[in-house]
Amino acid sequence: MNLKEKNDLSTENGLPYNYNYKVYIYMYYIIQTENLLAALQKTITVIEKRQTLPILANVLLICDEDRLKLKATDLEIEIGSEAILLETHETGEITVPARKLFDICRTLPADSQIKFTLKEGRVYIVSNRSRFVLSTLPATEYPVLDALQNPTVFKISQSALKKLLDKTAFAMAQQDVRYYLNGLLLEINSNSIKSVTTDGHRLALSSVEQSLNIDSSQQIILPRKGIIELLRLIDDSDDEVEISLTSNHIQVELKNARFISKLIDGKFPDYSRVLPSDCPNMMLVNREQLRGALIRTAILTNDKYKGVRFQLDNHLLKIKTHNPEKEEAEEELEVNYPGSAVEVGFNINYLMDILNVIDSELVQFNLKDSGSSCLIHNEGDTTSQYVVMPMRL
Amino acid sequence: MNVYPDKLPASLKKHIAPIYLIYGDEPLQMREAVDAVRARVRAEGYLEREVLDVTPEFRWDQLQSSADSLSLFSSRRLLDLRLPSGKPGAQGSQALRDYAQRPPEDAVLLISCGKLDKSALKGAWFKALDALGVTVAVREIPRAQLPQWLNRRLLARGLHFSEEAVALLVERVQGNLLAAMQEVEKLELLHGKGNISAEQVEQAVADSARFSLYALSEAVLLGDIERVLRVFYGLQAEGTAANLLLWLLSRDLRLLAQLSFPAGALPMAKLGIWSSQQGFYQAALKRLSYAKTLRLLQRCAQIERLVKGQEKGDAWQALLQLALTMAGFRVLKR
């Protein structure tokens, strides 16, 4: 086929040259590249690198009167977004390879315009002197999650939601056989929302006070990938998002995007049971000093074995590590510790993860002994709490 | 401490060792042994199980790390290490010795491991594990002990098979204990607890039996007419090529001819006949004279022409006649 002859869409009136020759055009619009790119960025991260069905590599494009709606899915999660169109000549819907469309938009100048035409099962993309022809699959075959039936609906500010996820997402399990740990527990009560994650060795819990107009408290588990996608969509603003819940789906409605995810069907362990209540030894330590000491001592630990020894006595914290080559590191920190002498081992990675989400200058450690869990939180503030099991020394 | 597979449940009941090493290449006993350990420790409150698969990407530091990482939810844990190759290598050997030197109090280490050769059994890591824990070797059950083994299993399940029934089942499932237990379970479902006769085994097990060519050879040589028919029709139904059957029968005839050669027969071992099969040929020699063997070999040549379309006639019919004649059945002469 002669590409130039058949596909040359450059015309004077903005229409494909053969528009007048009664070739039916199913979809035709013009859009600002940066608008399309922004909408694509929101959705296509959900698309897996390898798909079980060919159509799952595609993004669904629906051209309405003045808006382009996009949807991408991996059958577990669906993300929809919107972009404003400059001109709409023919409405319609189609799916195209998402990654390729994204790469085209990404590399075109941001202020350029894209003419997007669908005819005879192929999509023609023209911008200035760049031309692309993409294969398509029919929109009717695209798997779209159904609308939620009788959901529980409430509103929460983006910043509050972001805090709940940010403070706890790191402690989710990864590919654990206890599948219900590979996600985040969201507990919705009439006056608060709590998020909890655990991988069996550590636990993170964060809560937000908010009065909600709901009848009974509800616990749901969001899958790990859904949390990562959702964190990409929300920011620190005070804009409200609307959350709808059913027993097996969650939908988060944002200004220009909609996130729907299946939930993990399982019983999350009773987190209140593992929050230690009896921790007689309290230590206050400067967060940045502790972080620096841990980074340095971690150099002389092993790849897979990140054990660190804490020796606490009389306002002094000694941090020690060693590795199989018998190399050793030791740091001393002045801390506020009036308690009795304690020696306890920790996994450095777990402590670093916690220090990354703690925002007060001083960190509070509540310890008992070398075999009991340790409770860590911001100084004097327990809205976010972290429990770490020690390592055997 | 070495424990026999069938003594493992009793040993588990007495006390739980910090390490269990179960090695060998017989899948049924392997599965039963590791399941017994898992079930027992779970009952004792070892609720959390961590699986460590020794693949080429596996880092042995992970073992120590898992051993030392205490759990939030359960005070006792099972570390389920899978070492299918049976070769931990230098690093693994060191890691296992380190583990045995300082085993965690709250965890049981269960290693399911492929076959270990003699040198591995003398290795430092094996000795360290054996000194501290329980080692269980699972081995193939030799055919001679199979009936006894099967009887013990049946007794434990409250089933009673007649002697013939056991013998029949043993013959069908030799070398595949997984299949043996599956058949026993099937029979239990079909007939419930109680006595099972040879016929019931025959009916239930024949359906799923797959015949090898050599099963025909065995039946023919032993002169078991019924079995010859069953195996022959089984092979025909499975779509075995007629020339394969012909090759098998003519091979046996040639061997028999050499064994009965009047001017000095060759010993069986010289002809490459396994000791386990020598009895079959012995039985056939009682029926078939040298002269008869030669006549049947000529018949083979004719069947070959049938099989290859050089002569008109039913090759399968001719093959069956040959097999039955060899087995000592008097086929009507044309």
XYZ file of C-alpha atoms in Angstrom:
727
model
C 0.000 0.000 0.000
C 1.231 3.419 -0.824
C 1.230 5.159 2.520
C 1.521 8.612 1.084
C -1.446 8.259 -1.196
C -3.796 6.402 1.110
C -3.012 7.963 4.445
C -2.104 11.511 3.715
C -4.503 13.401 5.902
C -3.107 16.873 5.360
C -5.783 19.034 3.835
C -6.715 22.645 3.812
C -9.958 22.434 5.741
C -8.610 20.107 8.419
C -10.420 17.076 7.076
C -8.768 14.009 5.592
C -8.463 14.449 1.881
C -10.697 11.517 1.089
C -13.385 12.638 3.541
C -15.364 13.907 0.604
C -15.048 10.636 -1.240
C -17.619 8.943 0.974
C -15.163 6.859 2.982
C -17.006 6.673 6.276
C -14.949 8.028 9.122
C -15.940 6.593 12.482
C -14.077 8.906 14.795
C -12.279 12.156 14.150
C -11.022 14.743 16.590
C -8.221 17.157 17.276
C -6.532 17.382 20.654
C -3.667 19.205 22.303
C -0.778 16.727 22.722
C -0.080 17.649 26.354
C -3.725 17.121 27.287
C -3.789 13.667 25.754
C -0.430 12.835 27.341
C -1.615 13.882 30.811
C -4.732 11.744 30.494
C -2.727 8.774 29.224
C -0.206 9.067 32.047
C -2.973 8.653 34.585
C -4.349 5.488 33.084
C -1.775 3.397 31.333
C 0.423 2.512 34.312
C -2.238 -0.017 35.169
C -1.520 -1.944 31.958
C 0.747 -4.916 32.576
C 3.897 -5.472 30.538
C 2.678 -8.938 29.604
C -1.012 -9.477 29.101
C -3.172 -12.537 29.164
C -5.414 -11.086 26.451
C -4.149 -8.977 23.542
C -6.789 -6.300 24.140
C -5.407 -5.678 27.636
C -2.400 -4.013 25.994
C -4.783 -1.426 24.578
C -6.358 1.713 25.967
C -10.022 2.448 25.346
C -10.692 5.858 23.772
C -14.218 7.249 23.792
C -14.761 10.503 21.903
C -17.755 12.435 23.247
C -18.919 15.867 22.159
C -16.134 17.878 23.725
C -14.220 15.317 25.756
C -12.043 12.304 25.175
C -12.524 9.607 27.802
C -9.781 7.047 28.358
C -9.949 3.735 30.175
C -7.256 1.180 30.929
C -7.535 -2.055 32.878
C -5.733 -5.203 33.927
C -9.072 -6.849 34.838
C -8.405 -6.152 38.549
C -8.079 -2.397 38.401
C -9.595 0.085 35.984
C -8.519 3.699 35.696
C -10.445 6.205 33.638
C -9.409 9.734 32.778
C -10.556 12.599 30.569
C -9.060 15.188 28.261
C -10.626 18.236 26.628
C -10.825 18.169 22.839
C -10.101 21.094 20.570
C -12.431 19.994 17.806
C -14.785 17.060 17.437
C -15.846 16.026 13.948
C -17.019 12.469 14.473
C -17.662 10.857 17.857
C -16.907 7.202 18.392
C -14.930 4.684 20.391
C -11.978 2.395 19.732
C -9.015 0.739 21.464
C -5.392 1.253 20.391
C -2.055 -0.076 21.691
C -1.546 2.001 24.838
C 2.206 1.964 25.075
C 2.693 2.999 21.460
C 0.158 5.814 21.669
C 1.794 6.999 24.871
C 5.279 6.936 23.367
C 4.058 8.898 20.349
C 2.456 11.581 22.539
C 5.453 11.671 24.850
C 7.895 12.395 22.064
C 5.797 14.930 20.166
C 6.189 18.611 21.187
C 3.838 19.383 24.095
C 2.248 22.377 22.403
C 1.528 20.517 19.167
C -1.893 19.317 18.086
C -2.876 15.791 17.152
C -5.427 14.908 14.510
C -6.889 11.561 15.370
C -8.894 9.687 12.753
C -10.362 6.203 12.742
C -11.298 4.639 9.463
C -11.440 1.107 8.160
C -10.235 -0.303 11.445
C -7.057 1.728 11.620
C -6.211 4.860 13.515
C -4.358 7.686 11.774
C -2.470 10.105 13.975
C -1.147 13.233 12.355
C 0.714 16.046 14.010
C 2.453 18.640 11.833
C 4.605 16.502 9.550
C 4.541 13.351 11.689
C 2.184 10.574 10.669
C 1.421 7.307 12.408
C -0.987 4.488 11.614
C -1.965 2.285 14.551
C -3.778 -1.042 14.616
C -6.999 -1.213 16.630
C -9.277 -3.663 18.396
C -12.998 -3.011 18.717
C -14.158 -1.013 21.752
C -17.053 -3.412 22.347
C -14.587 -6.133 23.304
C -12.821 -4.040 25.918
C -13.456 -5.403 29.430
C -15.002 -2.634 31.488
C -15.870 -3.051 35.159
C -19.555 -2.668 35.877
C -20.905 0.225 37.894
C -21.011 -0.432 41.642
C -24.330 -1.662 43.036
C -25.660 0.093 46.178
C -22.300 1.297 47.396
C -21.442 2.937 50.694
C -20.401 6.440 49.692
C -18.357 8.989 51.617
C -16.046 11.900 50.930
C -12.542 12.514 52.135
C -9.943 15.135 51.278
C -7.164 14.046 48.957
C -4.549 15.038 51.525
C -6.137 12.859 54.219
C -6.368 9.882 51.862
C -2.799 10.422 50.731
C -1.627 10.486 54.324
C -3.408 7.219 55.114
C -1.753 5.491 52.166
C 1.665 7.159 52.370
C 2.170 6.284 56.017
C 1.372 2.606 55.646
C 1.905 1.442 52.048
C 5.537 0.425 52.660
C 4.637 -2.391 55.056
C 2.391 -4.290 52.622
C 3.514 -7.845 51.997
C 4.708 -8.775 48.547
C 3.657 -12.047 46.939
C 3.007 -13.592 50.326
C 1.093 -16.871 50.375
C -1.138 -15.168 52.922
C -2.747 -13.293 50.028
C -4.738 -11.004 52.340
C -1.461 -9.424 53.468
C -0.579 -8.344 49.908
C -2.666 -5.247 50.301
C -3.873 -2.517 52.600
C -6.678 -2.771 55.101
C -9.001 0.206 55.145
C -11.286 0.343 58.148
C -14.119 2.818 57.939
C -15.821 3.769 61.180
C -18.407 6.451 61.794
C -15.791 8.817 63.212
C -12.503 7.699 61.719
C -10.764 5.946 58.850
C -7.838 3.651 59.557
C -5.320 2.087 57.224
C -3.300 -0.959 58.284
C -0.610 -2.973 56.520
C 1.597 -5.820 57.666
C 3.937 -8.430 56.233
C 3.968 -10.602 59.323
C 7.136 -9.093 60.802
C 6.078 -5.465 61.062
C 2.865 -3.495 60.994
C 1.935 0.062 60.090
C -1.263 1.755 61.206
C -2.496 5.239 60.465
C -5.807 6.891 61.224
C -7.670 10.037 60.259
C -10.413 11.522 62.383
C -13.438 12.246 60.283
C -17.116 11.968 60.956
C -18.729 9.922 58.252
C -22.348 9.410 57.556
C -22.321 5.603 57.556
C -24.287 3.029 59.507
C -21.751 0.390 60.420
C -18.004 0.109 60.293
C -16.563 -1.719 57.342
C -13.227 -3.389 56.616
C -11.879 -3.795 53.104
C -8.520 -4.917 51.703
C -7.184 -3.083 48.663
C -4.674 -4.980 46.524
C -1.066 -3.844 46.519
C -1.055 -2.716 42.916
C -4.204 -0.701 43.458
C -2.547 1.231 46.282
C 0.449 2.057 44.114
C -1.827 3.244 41.292
C -4.023 5.248 43.625
C -1.018 7.003 45.164
C -0.036 8.117 41.673
C -3.425 9.740 41.136
C -3.860 11.731 44.333
C -1.984 14.753 45.649
C -1.753 16.863 48.790
C -4.589 19.214 47.916
C -7.706 19.694 50.022
C -9.944 18.747 47.082
C -12.421 16.109 48.091
C -12.618 12.697 46.502
C -15.681 10.523 46.596
C -15.150 6.930 47.664
C -17.750 4.262 46.937
C -17.499 0.827 48.486
C -19.232 -2.471 47.966
C -18.217 -5.791 49.424
C -15.934 -6.521 46.492
C -15.132 -3.214 44.772
C -13.880 0.250 45.603
C -14.277 3.290 43.407
C -12.446 6.554 43.939
C -13.802 9.495 41.973
C -11.273 12.260 41.388
C -11.640 15.466 39.445
C -10.290 14.138 36.152
C -9.983 10.491 36.855
C -11.848 7.515 38.210
C -10.194 4.571 39.922
C -11.993 1.254 40.347
C -10.402 -1.793 41.919
C -11.490 -5.228 42.957
C -10.912 -5.948 46.629
C -9.029 -8.827 48.199
C -11.526 -11.270 49.622
C -9.968 -12.400 52.859
C -9.754 -11.923 56.588
C -7.091 -9.451 57.650
C -5.436 -10.393 60.937
C -6.642 -8.640 64.069
C -4.175 -5.752 64.192
C -5.212 -4.573 67.655
C -3.858 -7.821 69.077
C -0.306 -7.062 67.955
C -0.145 -3.447 69.134
C 2.011 -3.790 72.253
C 0.498 -2.232 75.338
C 3.206 -3.023 77.833
C 6.382 -1.162 76.832
C 8.128 0.154 79.934
C 11.248 1.432 78.163
C 10.774 4.607 76.150
C 13.482 6.160 73.995
C 13.431 9.485 72.168
C 15.964 9.791 69.375
C 16.678 12.384 66.723
C 15.322 11.044 63.456
C 18.032 12.359 61.130
C 20.859 11.287 63.417
C 19.415 7.801 63.687
C 18.881 7.589 59.939
C 22.487 8.601 59.264
C 23.810 6.075 61.770
C 21.712 3.286 60.246
C 22.784 4.084 56.685
C 26.439 3.922 57.703
C 26.200 0.766 59.772
C 24.163 -0.932 57.030
C 27.269 -0.878 54.838
C 28.724 -3.724 56.886
C 25.699 -5.965 56.769
C 24.802 -8.662 54.318
C 22.559 -8.323 51.254
C 19.811 -10.547 52.562
C 20.615 -10.285 56.223
C 20.146 -6.746 57.503
C 20.397 -7.311 61.217
C 21.442 -4.449 63.505
C 22.025 -4.553 67.252
C 20.717 -1.779 69.518
C 22.343 -1.461 72.946
C 20.540 1.035 75.168
C 21.689 2.199 78.545
C 21.756 5.489 80.411
C 20.869 7.906 77.577
C 23.263 6.255 75.164
C 22.302 4.205 72.102
C 24.996 1.996 70.567
C 24.251 0.607 67.106
C 26.353 -2.336 65.950
C 26.476 -4.463 62.816
C 28.780 -7.097 61.432
C 28.895 -9.289 58.354
C 30.108 -12.810 57.499
C 33.574 -11.414 56.714
C 33.731 -10.406 60.393
C 33.825 -6.705 59.523
C 32.124 -4.494 62.071
C 30.481 -1.081 62.362
C 29.510 0.782 65.511
C 27.751 4.099 66.068
C 26.917 5.940 69.269
C 23.989 8.319 69.665
C 22.943 10.477 72.591
C 19.289 9.776 73.211
C 16.696 10.383 75.834
C 16.535 7.000 77.567
C 15.993 6.818 81.300
C 15.062 3.119 81.310
C 16.993 0.010 82.211
C 19.682 -1.476 79.956
C 18.198 -3.252 76.932
C 19.769 -5.036 73.988
C 17.645 -5.786 70.958
C 18.138 -6.657 67.279
C 16.258 -5.120 64.350
C 16.078 -5.415 60.602
C 17.624 -2.168 59.307
C 15.303 -2.048 56.308
C 12.241 -2.074 58.533
C 13.593 0.803 60.634
C 14.587 2.824 57.550
C 11.111 2.398 56.047
C 9.600 3.765 59.243
C 12.030 6.681 59.538
C 11.087 7.632 55.968
C 7.454 8.230 56.918
C 7.944 9.729 60.368
C 7.765 13.517 60.234
C 8.582 14.740 63.712
C 12.124 15.677 64.647
C 12.228 13.152 67.477
C 11.167 9.531 67.098
C 9.678 7.648 69.990
C 10.627 3.968 70.491
C 8.632 1.989 73.041
C 10.518 -1.164 73.965
C 10.157 -4.054 76.326
C 12.889 -6.621 75.760
C 14.869 -8.420 73.055
C 12.032 -10.794 72.247
C 9.016 -8.483 72.252
C 7.679 -6.185 69.602
C 8.645 -2.522 69.578
C 6.214 0.341 69.005
C 7.503 3.371 67.099
C 5.761 6.665 66.347
C 6.155 10.434 66.120
C 7.079 12.002 69.429
C 3.916 12.088 71.517
C 1.678 11.504 68.488
C 0.026 8.156 67.868
C -2.105 8.875 64.792
C 0.419 6.766 62.894
C 2.005 3.828 64.688
C 4.535 1.235 63.641
C 5.172 -2.134 65.231
C 8.382 -4.029 64.493
C 9.292 -7.496 65.649
C 12.932 -7.709 66.721
C 15.487 -10.000 65.144
C 17.059 -12.766 67.148
C 20.595 -11.772 68.107
C 18.842 -39.317 64.238
C 17.575 -41.461 61.413
C 13.937 -42.461 61.507
C 12.170 -44.804 59.078
C 9.291 -43.212 57.177
C 6.702 -45.475 58.791
C 8.054 -44.672 62.256
C 7.934 -40.910 61.683
C 4.384 -40.298 62.985
C 5.214 -42.068 66.239
C 8.430 -40.099 66.579
C 6.547 -36.845 65.941
C 4.089 -37.721 68.644
C 6.857 -38.219 71.182
C 8.537 -34.897 70.620
C 9.110 -32.302 67.938
C 12.709 -31.974 66.793
C 14.082 -28.578 65.721
C 14.999 -29.917 62.273
C 13.460 -32.486 59.946
C 15.357 -33.545 56.850
C 13.375 -35.771 54.538
C 15.236 -36.989 51.481
C 14.738 -39.440 48.672
C 12.999 -39.788 45.338
C 9.828 -41.702 46.078
C 7.091 -39.077 45.834
C 4.306 -40.722 47.842
C 6.331 -41.392 50.979
C 8.020 -37.997 50.602
C 4.662 -36.271 50.499
C 3.310 -38.258 53.398
C 6.376 -37.566 55.520
C 6.430 -33.788 54.975
C 2.649 -33.625 55.434
C 2.977 -35.493 58.708
C 5.571 -33.002 59.956
C 3.503 -30.009 58.840
C 0.312 -31.315 60.403
C 2.003 -32.184 63.676
C 3.756 -28.838 64.137
C 0.627 -26.941 63.164
C -1.240 -28.782 65.883
C 1.494 -27.715 68.272
C 0.921 -24.042 67.473
C 3.513 -23.468 64.760
C 0.960 -21.468 62.819
C 3.161 -19.485 60.490
C 4.850 -21.210 57.590
C 7.532 -19.655 55.474
C 8.475 -21.432 52.259
C 12.048 -21.169 51.025
C 12.546 -22.588 47.549
C 16.137 -23.294 46.643
C 16.191 -22.154 43.020
C 19.284 -20.844 41.223
C 18.323 -17.326 42.423
C 18.041 -18.377 46.051
C 20.480 -16.728 48.440
C 21.376 -18.836 51.439
C 21.584 -15.761 53.703
C 17.823 -15.841 53.446
C 17.725 -18.923 55.670
C 19.447 -17.184 58.563
C 17.425 -14.042 57.984
C 14.173 -15.995 58.099
C 15.340 -17.918 61.143
C 16.103 -14.721 63.033
C 13.085 -12.645 61.982
C 10.459 -13.093 64.640
C 6.820 -13.066 63.698
C 4.186 -10.598 64.801
C 1.290 -12.990 64.707
C 2.563 -16.355 65.761
C 5.067 -17.215 68.423
C 6.041 -20.417 66.594
C 6.971 -20.827 62.962
C 7.707 -23.540 60.428
C 10.463 -22.895 57.905
C 9.714 -25.052 54.891
C 12.934 -25.352 52.881
C 12.747 -27.150 49.551
C 15.958 -28.456 48.107
C 14.952 -30.634 45.163
C 18.482 -31.034 43.818
C 19.797 -32.436 47.099
C 22.907 -30.348 46.565
C 23.125 -27.233 48.755
C 26.569 -26.304 47.455
C 29.337 -24.751 49.516
C 27.260 -21.769 50.690
C 24.199 -23.817 51.486
C 26.252 -26.357 53.338
C 27.736 -23.589 55.483
C 24.321 -21.961 56.016
C 22.787 -25.252 57.145
C 25.664 -25.908 59.537
C 25.336 -22.391 60.967
C 21.639 -22.960 61.395
C 22.189 -26.241 63.225
C 24.686 -24.543 65.486
C 22.183 -21.930 66.608
C 18.658 -23.068 65.813
C 15.901 -20.599 66.738
C 13.791 -21.685 69.662
C 10.532 -20.649 68.053
C 10.930 -22.399 64.711
C 11.062 -25.855 63.158
C 13.058 -26.283 59.983
C 11.616 -28.818 57.547
C 13.851 -29.654 54.607
C 12.377 -31.704 51.792
C 15.255 -32.772 49.700
C 15.981 -34.899 46.631
C 17.993 -38.068 46.700
C 21.280 -37.820 48.612
C 24.230 -39.884 47.463
C 26.726 -41.586 49.726
C 29.134 -38.658 49.789
C 26.338 -36.265 50.772
C 25.384 -38.531 53.666
C 28.932 -38.232 54.944
C 28.992 -34.464 54.426
C 29.333 -32.066 57.336
C 25.959 -30.416 56.787
C 24.103 -33.705 56.781
C 25.866 -34.828 59.926
C 25.103 -31.534 61.663
C 21.403 -31.788 60.788
C 21.269 -35.463 61.706
C 22.882 -34.803 65.081
C 20.349 -32.148 66.024
C 17.238 -33.236 64.210
C 15.486 -36.120 62.545
C 16.470 -37.429 59.130
C 14.131 -39.604 57.116
C 15.182 -41.477 53.985
C 12.358 -42.402 51.653
C 13.212 -45.217 49.280
C 11.513 -47.136 46.532
C 9.750 -50.177 47.926
C 11.174 -53.291 46.242
C 8.585 -55.400 44.500
C 9.045 -58.297 46.910
C 8.087 -56.086 49.853
C 5.280 -54.308 48.083
C 2.463 -56.692 49.140
C 3.512 -56.375 52.751
C 3.744 -52.605 52.477
C 0.368 -52.397 50.772
C -1.226 -54.653 53.401
C -0.020 -52.383 56.184
C -1.530 -49.414 54.387
C -4.808 -51.212 53.889
C -4.950 -52.251 57.501
C -4.387 -48.688 58.603
C -7.343 -47.614 56.469
C -9.522 -50.412 57.810
C -9.709 -52.215 54.479
C -9.267 -55.862 53.811
C -8.096 -57.085 50.421
C -7.901 -60.762 49.609
C -4.410 -62.072 48.915
C -5.140 -62.261 45.197
C -6.482 -58.728 45.211
C -3.265 -57.440 46.747
C -1.165 -59.420 44.296
C -3.150 -58.042 41.377
C -2.873 -54.480 42.599
C 0.858 -54.853 43.189
C 1.326 -56.082 39.642
C -0.522 -53.097 38.232
C 1.136 -50.338 40.233
C 4.704 -51.505 40.636
C 7.062 -48.554 40.878
C 4.264 -46.042 41.258
C 3.146 -45.846 44.857
C 1.200 -42.650 44.180
C -0.960 -44.624 41.759
C -1.217 -47.468 44.264
C -2.690 -45.259 46.959
C -4.952 -43.599 44.422
C -6.321 -46.979 43.402
C -6.821 -47.954 47.028
C -8.729 -44.727 47.663
C -10.805 -45.376 44.576
C -11.649 -48.895 45.691
C -12.583 -47.615 49.104
C -14.940 -45.096 47.512
C -16.451 -47.694 45.218
C -16.900 -50.515 47.707
C -16.611 -48.934 51.107
C -14.759 -50.463 54.002
C -14.693 -54.232 54.123
C -13.463 -57.028 51.950
C -12.229 -56.376 48.463
C -11.863 -59.285 46.090
C -9.510 -59.744 43.174
C -12.425 -59.282 40.774
C -13.294 -55.932 42.236
C -9.698 -54.833 41.849
C -9.674 -56.176 38.325
C -12.776 -54.231 37.382
C -11.801 -50.954 38.949
C -8.138 -50.909 38.090
C -8.238 -52.382 34.598
C -10.030 -49.334 33.308
C -7.144 -47.056 34.051
C -4.298 -49.455 33.437
C -1.886 -48.629 30.677
C -0.188 -51.602 29.140
C 3.363 -51.687 28.071
C 4.408 -53.907 25.190
C 6.389 -56.003 27.618
C 3.288 -56.867 29.590
C 2.237 -58.842 26.512
C 5.586 -60.610 26.355
C 5.253 -61.567 30.008
C 1.731 -62.913 29.593
C 2.603 -64.857 26.453
C 5.666 -66.462 27.990
C 3.840 -67.386 31.169
C 0.996 -68.827 29.134
C -1.647 -66.738 30.894
C -4.287 -66.860 28.165
C -6.729 -64.488 29.813
C -4.089 -61.891 30.366
C -2.779 -62.293 26.831
C -6.236 -61.421 25.534
C -6.656 -58.462 27.826
C -3.249 -56.958 27.153
C -3.516 -57.662 23.440
C -6.874 -55.906 23.094
C -5.647 -53.147 25.394
C -2.649 -52.505 23.184
C -4.784 -52.630 20.072
C -7.228 -50.142 21.589
C -4.382 -47.809 22.527
C -3.348 -47.719 18.890
C -0.076 -49.601 19.208
C 1.426 -50.347 15.795
C 1.018 -53.952 14.665
C 4.654 -54.214 13.606
C 5.746 -53.403 17.179
C 3.773 -56.361 18.463
C 5.228 -58.514 15.742
C 8.745 -57.392 16.648
C 8.128 -58.260 20.281
C 6.745 -61.730 19.615
C 9.395 -62.611 17.037
C 12.124 -61.370 19.374
C 10.842 -63.730 22.052
C 10.674 -66.576 19.548
C 14.259 -65.973 18.490
C 15.374 -65.940 22.116
C 13.463 -69.146 22.790
C 15.047 -70.749 19.736
C 18.498 -69.865 21.017
C 17.607 -71.146 24.463
C 16.368 -74.474 23.127
C 18.947 -74.980 20.363
C 19.507 -78.785 20.421
C 23.251 -78.606 19.679
C 23.989 -76.458 22.747
C 21.664 -73.846 24.196
C 23.001 -70.479 25.268
C 22.609 -69.434 28.916
C 19.992 -66.749 29.551
C 22.387 -64.206 31.013
C 24.449 -64.350 27.798
C 21.350 -63.443 25.796
C 20.737 -60.350 27.883
C 17.648 -61.668 29.677
C 17.257 -59.995 33.050
C 17.151 -62.257 36.031
C 13.671 -60.962 36.864
C 12.443 -62.272 33.496
C 14.307 -65.541 33.293
C 11.437 -67.360 34.976
C 9.061 -66.344 32.185
C 11.298 -67.848 29.524
C 11.759 -70.937 31.622
C 8.001 -71.372 31.680
C 7.729 -70.887 27.933
C 10.475 -73.421 27.241
C 8.380 -76.081 28.934
C 5.662 -75.594 26.324
C 7.552 -74.769 23.170
C 9.972 -77.141 21.515
C 12.760 -75.981 19.236
C 10.935 -77.275 16.166
C 7.718 -75.522 17.140
C 9.587 -72.279 17.758
C 11.038 -72.392 14.254
C 7.593 -73.040 12.766
C 6.211 -70.051 14.609
C 9.103 -67.913 13.382
C 8.109 -68.782 9.818
C 4.587 -67.697 10.718
C 6.117 -64.392 11.845
C 7.530 -63.862 8.386
C 4.084 -64.352 6.908
C 2.505 -61.938 9.397
C 5.135 -59.387 8.496
C 3.958 -59.567 4.897
C 0.379 -59.102 6.137
C 1.325 -56.116 8.239
C 3.136 -54.519 5.357
C 0.378 -55.178 2.846
C 2.291 -57.705 0.756
C -0.329 -60.323 1.432
C -4.062 -60.005 1.907
C -5.501 -60.790 5.319
C -6.112 -59.477 8.809
C -2.739 -58.830 10.450
C -4.230 -58.280 13.931
C -6.107 -61.550 13.763
C -2.923 -63.348 12.732
C -0.972 -61.653 15.523
C -3.517 -62.707 18.103
C -3.382 -66.289 16.847
C 0.394 -66.227 17.093
C 0.334 -64.824 20.616
C -2.222 -67.374 21.765
C -0.346 -70.248 20.158
C 2.836 -69.137 21.871
C 0.891 -68.967 25.133
C -0.111 -72.611 24.644
C -3.695 -72.146 23.531
C -4.827 -74.518 20.815
C -6.043 -72.401 17.964
C -8.114 -74.172 15.384
C -6.152 -74.942 12.296
C -7.500 -73.570 9.090
